[in-house]
mmCIF file of N, CA and C in Angstrom:
data_model
loop_
_atom_site.group_PDB
_atom_site.id
_atom_site.type_symbol
_atom_site.label_atom_id
_atom_site.label_comp_id
_atom_site.label_asym_id
_atom_site.label_seq_id
_atom_site.Cartn_x
_atom_site.Cartn_y
_atom_site.Cartn_z
ATOM 1 N N MET A 409 -4.890 12.762 -6.331
ATOM 2 C CA MET A 409 -4.880 11.695 -7.316
ATOM 3 C C MET A 409 -5.372 10.416 -6.655
ATOM 4 N N ILE A 410 -5.910 9.534 -7.459
ATOM 5 C CA ILE A 410 -6.377 8.238 -6.970
ATOM 6 C C ILE A 410 -5.509 7.166 -7.606
ATOM 7 N N ILE A 411 -4.987 6.275 -6.758
ATOM 8 C CA ILE A 411 -4.170 5.178 -7.262
ATOM 9 C C ILE A 411 -4.712 3.854 -6.748
ATOM 10 N N GLU A 412 -4.359 2.796 -7.449
ATOM 11 C CA GLU A 412 -4.733 1.447 -7.051
ATOM 12 C C GLU A 412 -3.537 0.794 -6.374
ATOM 13 N N VAL A 413 -3.803 0.109 -5.260
ATOM 14 C CA VAL A 413 -2.767 -0.609 -4.527
ATOM 15 C C VAL A 413 -3.098 -2.094 -4.598
ATOM 16 N N LYS A 414 -2.205 -2.867 -5.182
ATOM 17 C CA LYS A 414 -2.393 -4.314 -5.251
ATOM 18 C C LYS A 414 -2.082 -4.917 -3.885
ATOM 19 N N LEU A 415 -2.873 -5.901 -3.490
ATOM 20 C CA LEU A 415 -2.730 -6.526 -2.179
ATOM 21 C C LEU A 415 -2.288 -7.973 -2.315
ATOM 22 N N PHE A 416 -1.538 -8.435 -1.323
ATOM 23 C CA PHE A 416 -1.055 -9.807 -1.320
ATOM 24 C C PHE A 416 -1.220 -10.413 0.067
ATOM 25 N N ALA A 417 -1.267 -11.742 0.107
ATOM 26 C CA ALA A 417 -1.299 -12.526 1.351
ATOM 27 C C ALA A 417 -2.412 -12.035 2.278
ATOM 28 N N VAL A 418 -2.077 -11.792 3.546
ATOM 29 C CA VAL A 418 -3.085 -11.441 4.545
ATOM 30 C C VAL A 418 -3.785 -10.115 4.216
ATOM 31 N N ALA A 419 -3.115 -9.203 3.556
ATOM 32 C CA ALA A 419 -3.754 -7.934 3.172
ATOM 33 C C ALA A 419 -4.928 -8.197 2.237
ATOM 34 N N LYS A 420 -4.737 -9.105 1.321
ATOM 35 C CA LYS A 420 -5.798 -9.483 0.381
ATOM 36 C C LYS A 420 -6.983 -10.091 1.132
ATOM 37 N N GLN A 421 -6.676 -10.902 2.136
ATOM 38 C CA GLN A 421 -7.731 -11.532 2.930
ATOM 39 C C GLN A 421 -8.477 -10.507 3.781
ATOM 40 N N LEU A 422 -7.729 -9.605 4.412
ATOM 41 C CA LEU A 422 -8.360 -8.595 5.264
ATOM 42 C C LEU A 422 -9.293 -7.683 4.478
ATOM 43 N N ALA A 423 -8.873 -7.288 3.300
ATOM 44 C CA ALA A 423 -9.679 -6.381 2.475
ATOM 45 C C ALA A 423 -10.717 -7.118 1.643
ATOM 46 N N ASN A 424 -10.572 -8.441 1.569
ATOM 47 C CA ASN A 424 -11.454 -9.252 0.735
ATOM 48 C C ASN A 424 -11.460 -8.724 -0.702
ATOM 49 N N ALA A 425 -10.241 -8.363 -1.153
ATOM 50 C CA ALA A 425 -10.088 -7.810 -2.501
ATOM 51 C C ALA A 425 -8.649 -7.996 -2.956
ATOM 52 N N GLU A 426 -8.455 -8.015 -4.257
ATOM 53 C CA GLU A 426 -7.101 -8.120 -4.806
ATOM 54 C C GLU A 426 -6.408 -6.772 -4.876
ATOM 55 N N ALA A 427 -7.188 -5.691 -4.810
ATOM 56 C CA ALA A 427 -6.634 -4.339 -4.857
ATOM 57 C C ALA A 427 -7.640 -3.371 -4.250
ATOM 58 N N VAL A 428 -7.126 -2.246 -3.776
ATOM 59 C CA VAL A 428 -7.974 -1.169 -3.264
ATOM 60 C C VAL A 428 -7.484 0.149 -3.862
ATOM 61 N N SER A 429 -8.359 1.115 -3.906
ATOM 62 C CA SER A 429 -7.989 2.449 -4.381
ATOM 63 C C SER A 429 -7.841 3.383 -3.192
ATOM 64 N N VAL A 430 -6.888 4.307 -3.298
ATOM 65 C CA VAL A 430 -6.714 5.324 -2.264
ATOM 66 C C VAL A 430 -6.561 6.685 -2.924
ATOM 67 N N GLU A 431 -7.049 7.690 -2.223
ATOM 68 C CA GLU A 431 -6.891 9.062 -2.694
ATOM 69 C C GLU A 431 -5.666 9.656 -2.025
ATOM 70 N N LEU A 432 -4.781 10.221 -2.827
ATOM 71 C CA LEU A 432 -3.522 10.783 -2.344
ATOM 72 C C LEU A 432 -3.390 12.232 -2.791
ATOM 73 N N PRO A 433 -2.600 13.007 -2.043
ATOM 74 C CA PRO A 433 -2.319 14.373 -2.500
ATOM 75 C C PRO A 433 -1.387 14.348 -3.707
ATOM 76 N N ASP A 434 -1.351 15.440 -4.448
ATOM 77 C CA ASP A 434 -0.353 15.562 -5.512
ATOM 78 C C ASP A 434 1.023 15.505 -4.860
ATOM 79 N N LYS A 435 2.006 15.034 -5.587
ATOM 80 C CA LYS A 435 3.372 14.877 -5.072
ATOM 81 C C LYS A 435 3.400 13.960 -3.847
ATOM 82 N N ALA A 436 2.649 12.876 -3.908
ATOM 83 C CA ALA A 436 2.552 11.931 -2.800
ATOM 84 C C ALA A 436 3.825 11.101 -2.661
ATOM 85 N N THR A 437 4.011 10.576 -1.447
ATOM 86 C CA THR A 437 5.119 9.669 -1.154
ATOM 87 C C THR A 437 4.551 8.330 -0.696
ATOM 88 N N VAL A 438 5.436 7.374 -0.514
ATOM 89 C CA VAL A 438 5.027 6.062 -0.014
ATOM 90 C C VAL A 438 4.396 6.202 1.373
ATOM 91 N N GLN A 439 4.907 7.103 2.198
ATOM 92 C CA GLN A 439 4.299 7.325 3.515
ATOM 93 C C GLN A 439 2.856 7.789 3.372
ATOM 94 N N ASP A 440 2.576 8.593 2.373
ATOM 95 C CA ASP A 440 1.194 9.015 2.119
ATOM 96 C C ASP A 440 0.310 7.813 1.784
ATOM 97 N N ILE A 441 0.867 6.835 1.090
ATOM 98 C CA ILE A 441 0.112 5.611 0.792
ATOM 99 C C ILE A 441 -0.209 4.880 2.083
ATOM 100 N N ARG A 442 0.790 4.717 2.947
ATOM 101 C CA ARG A 442 0.560 4.048 4.238
ATOM 102 C C ARG A 442 -0.555 4.757 5.016
ATOM 103 N N ASP A 443 -0.453 6.074 5.115
ATOM 104 C CA ASP A 443 -1.450 6.852 5.855
ATOM 105 C C ASP A 443 -2.839 6.705 5.243
ATOM 106 N N ALA A 444 -2.910 6.789 3.920
ATOM 107 C CA ALA A 444 -4.202 6.688 3.235
ATOM 108 C C ALA A 444 -4.817 5.301 3.399
ATOM 109 N N LEU A 445 -3.997 4.270 3.310
ATOM 110 C CA LEU A 445 -4.521 2.914 3.489
ATOM 111 C C LEU A 445 -5.113 2.749 4.884
ATOM 112 N N SER A 446 -4.416 3.243 5.898
ATOM 113 C CA SER A 446 -4.906 3.118 7.274
ATOM 114 C C SER A 446 -6.205 3.882 7.493
ATOM 115 N N LYS A 447 -6.308 5.068 6.892
ATOM 116 C CA LYS A 447 -7.498 5.901 7.090
ATOM 117 C C LYS A 447 -8.662 5.486 6.202
ATOM 118 N N GLN A 448 -8.379 5.163 4.953
ATOM 119 C CA GLN A 448 -9.439 4.887 3.991
ATOM 120 C C GLN A 448 -9.847 3.416 3.952
ATOM 121 N N HIS A 449 -9.005 2.545 4.493
ATOM 122 C CA HIS A 449 -9.299 1.104 4.534
ATOM 123 C C HIS A 449 -8.889 0.585 5.910
ATOM 124 N N ALA A 450 -9.743 0.847 6.891
ATOM 125 C CA ALA A 450 -9.435 0.546 8.291
ATOM 126 C C ALA A 450 -9.051 -0.910 8.518
ATOM 127 N N GLU A 451 -9.572 -1.806 7.697
ATOM 128 C CA GLU A 451 -9.253 -3.228 7.866
ATOM 129 C C GLU A 451 -7.766 -3.511 7.644
ATOM 130 N N LEU A 452 -7.055 -2.609 6.989
ATOM 131 C CA LEU A 452 -5.623 -2.788 6.723
ATOM 132 C C LEU A 452 -4.740 -2.030 7.708
ATOM 133 N N SER A 453 -5.326 -1.263 8.606
ATOM 134 C CA SER A 453 -4.542 -0.386 9.479
ATOM 135 C C SER A 453 -3.566 -1.138 10.374
ATOM 136 N N GLY A 454 -3.857 -2.374 10.712
ATOM 137 C CA GLY A 454 -2.969 -3.141 11.581
ATOM 138 C C GLY A 454 -1.702 -3.635 10.909
ATOM 139 N N ILE A 455 -1.649 -3.607 9.589
ATOM 140 C CA ILE A 455 -0.463 -4.140 8.903
ATOM 141 C C ILE A 455 0.289 -3.115 8.065
ATOM 142 N N THR A 456 -0.292 -1.960 7.827
ATOM 143 C CA THR A 456 0.344 -1.019 6.899
ATOM 144 C C THR A 456 1.705 -0.527 7.373
ATOM 145 N N SER A 457 1.890 -0.381 8.668
ATOM 146 C CA SER A 457 3.180 0.131 9.153
ATOM 147 C C SER A 457 4.294 -0.903 9.028
ATOM 148 N N ARG A 458 3.948 -2.186 9.014
ATOM 149 C CA ARG A 458 4.962 -3.253 8.942
ATOM 150 C C ARG A 458 5.146 -3.809 7.540
ATOM 151 N N ALA A 459 4.226 -3.521 6.658
ATOM 152 C CA ALA A 459 4.278 -4.087 5.307
ATOM 153 C C ALA A 459 5.315 -3.368 4.449
ATOM 154 N N MET A 460 5.830 -4.084 3.470
ATOM 155 C CA MET A 460 6.706 -3.478 2.470
ATOM 156 C C MET A 460 5.810 -2.916 1.367
ATOM 157 N N ILE A 461 6.255 -1.835 0.788
ATOM 158 C CA ILE A 461 5.541 -1.272 -0.352
ATOM 159 C C ILE A 461 6.494 -1.238 -1.532
ATOM 160 N N ALA A 462 6.013 -1.767 -2.641
ATOM 161 C CA ALA A 462 6.801 -1.762 -3.874
ATOM 162 C C ALA A 462 6.167 -0.776 -4.847
ATOM 163 N N VAL A 463 7.017 -0.001 -5.487
ATOM 164 C CA VAL A 463 6.589 0.929 -6.528
ATOM 165 C C VAL A 463 7.265 0.494 -7.814
ATOM 166 N N ASP A 464 6.454 0.156 -8.794
ATOM 167 C CA ASP A 464 6.969 -0.327 -10.077
ATOM 168 C C ASP A 464 7.935 -1.499 -9.882
ATOM 169 N N ALA A 465 7.510 -2.462 -9.061
ATOM 170 C CA ALA A 465 8.206 -3.734 -8.821
ATOM 171 C C ALA A 465 9.524 -3.588 -8.063
ATOM 172 N N GLU A 466 9.715 -2.474 -7.346
ATOM 173 C CA GLU A 466 10.914 -2.300 -6.526
ATOM 174 C C GLU A 466 10.511 -1.827 -5.141
ATOM 175 N N TYR A 467 11.092 -2.464 -4.100
ATOM 176 C CA TYR A 467 10.856 -1.990 -2.742
ATOM 177 C C TYR A 467 11.468 -0.605 -2.598
ATOM 178 N N VAL A 468 10.741 0.281 -1.930
ATOM 179 C CA VAL A 468 11.186 1.669 -1.818
ATOM 180 C C VAL A 468 11.048 2.162 -0.380
ATOM 181 N N LYS A 469 11.729 3.263 -0.089
ATOM 182 C CA LYS A 469 11.643 3.889 1.228
ATOM 183 C C LYS A 469 10.383 4.743 1.308
ATOM 184 N N ASP A 470 9.993 5.061 2.538
ATOM 185 C CA ASP A 470 8.760 5.816 2.754
ATOM 186 C C ASP A 470 8.784 7.220 2.163
ATOM 187 N N ASN A 471 9.964 7.792 1.966
ATOM 188 C CA ASN A 471 10.026 9.141 1.404
ATOM 189 C C ASN A 471 10.103 9.146 -0.123
ATOM 190 N N SER A 472 9.986 7.971 -0.730
ATOM 191 C CA SER A 472 10.031 7.868 -2.194
ATOM 192 C C SER A 472 8.758 8.443 -2.814
ATOM 193 N N PRO A 473 8.898 9.165 -3.915
ATOM 194 C CA PRO A 473 7.722 9.746 -4.572
ATOM 195 C C PRO A 473 6.899 8.690 -5.307
ATOM 196 N N VAL A 474 5.635 9.005 -5.497
ATOM 197 C CA VAL A 474 4.707 8.120 -6.199
ATOM 198 C C VAL A 474 4.040 8.924 -7.309
ATOM 199 N N ARG A 475 4.013 8.347 -8.501
ATOM 200 C CA ARG A 475 3.309 8.970 -9.629
ATOM 201 C C ARG A 475 1.944 8.298 -9.799
ATOM 202 N N GLN A 476 1.047 8.968 -10.436
ATOM 203 C CA GLN A 476 -0.293 8.409 -10.631
ATOM 204 C C GLN A 476 -0.256 7.132 -11.463
ATOM 205 N N ASP A 477 0.694 7.008 -12.368
ATOM 206 C CA ASP A 477 0.767 5.810 -13.205
ATOM 207 C C ASP A 477 1.675 4.726 -12.624
ATOM 208 N N SER A 478 2.146 4.908 -11.384
ATOM 209 C CA SER A 478 2.995 3.896 -10.743
ATOM 210 C C SER A 478 2.180 2.655 -10.402
ATOM 211 N N GLU A 479 2.825 1.499 -10.470
ATOM 212 C CA GLU A 479 2.209 0.261 -9.996
ATOM 213 C C GLU A 479 2.619 0.094 -8.539
ATOM 214 N N ILE A 480 1.634 0.029 -7.649
ATOM 215 C CA ILE A 480 1.880 -0.022 -6.215
ATOM 216 C C ILE A 480 1.429 -1.376 -5.680
ATOM 217 N N ALA A 481 2.264 -1.978 -4.823
ATOM 218 C CA ALA A 481 1.911 -3.254 -4.199
ATOM 219 C C ALA A 481 2.194 -3.186 -2.706
ATOM 220 N N LEU A 482 1.261 -3.682 -1.911
ATOM 221 C CA LEU A 482 1.415 -3.785 -0.458
ATOM 222 C C LEU A 482 1.711 -5.240 -0.137
ATOM 223 N N ILE A 483 2.903 -5.489 0.421
ATOM 224 C CA ILE A 483 3.332 -6.853 0.704
ATOM 225 C C ILE A 483 3.537 -6.999 2.206
ATOM 226 N N PRO A 484 2.610 -7.683 2.886
ATOM 227 C CA PRO A 484 2.699 -7.835 4.333
ATOM 228 C C PRO A 484 3.861 -8.741 4.733
ATOM 229 N N PRO A 485 4.303 -8.613 5.990
ATOM 230 C CA PRO A 485 5.346 -9.519 6.472
ATOM 231 C C PRO A 485 4.801 -10.944 6.520
ATOM 232 N N VAL A 486 5.675 -11.895 6.324
ATOM 233 C CA VAL A 486 5.277 -13.301 6.391
ATOM 234 C C VAL A 486 6.122 -13.996 7.440
ATOM 235 N N SER A 487 5.584 -15.054 7.987
ATOM 236 C CA SER A 487 6.341 -15.860 8.938
ATOM 237 C C SER A 487 5.989 -17.311 8.697
ATOM 238 N N GLY A 488 6.796 -18.139 9.178
ATOM 239 C CA GLY A 488 6.556 -19.563 8.991
ATOM 240 C C GLY A 488 7.483 -20.355 9.879
ATOM 241 N N GLY A 489 7.358 -21.616 9.778
ATOM 242 C CA GLY A 489 8.211 -22.415 10.641
ATOM 243 C C GLY A 489 8.475 -23.762 10.059
#
């Protein structure tokens, strides 16, 4: 299945896009999204392991399932001072 991942903050800047598409296996999990983002969008590989992923507006664990109609968001860590 192919899903769209919405990007925020530095992820949006790195990809130079508001969203990217990734190809996932059937019965995919959030970990599959992380893996696909790193492989299919190399510019995001440095942040995917540290970023939070939200599915349908809720932060979820890496073993959480993903449906094709789920809304997916990649939210990188932020820092400030």
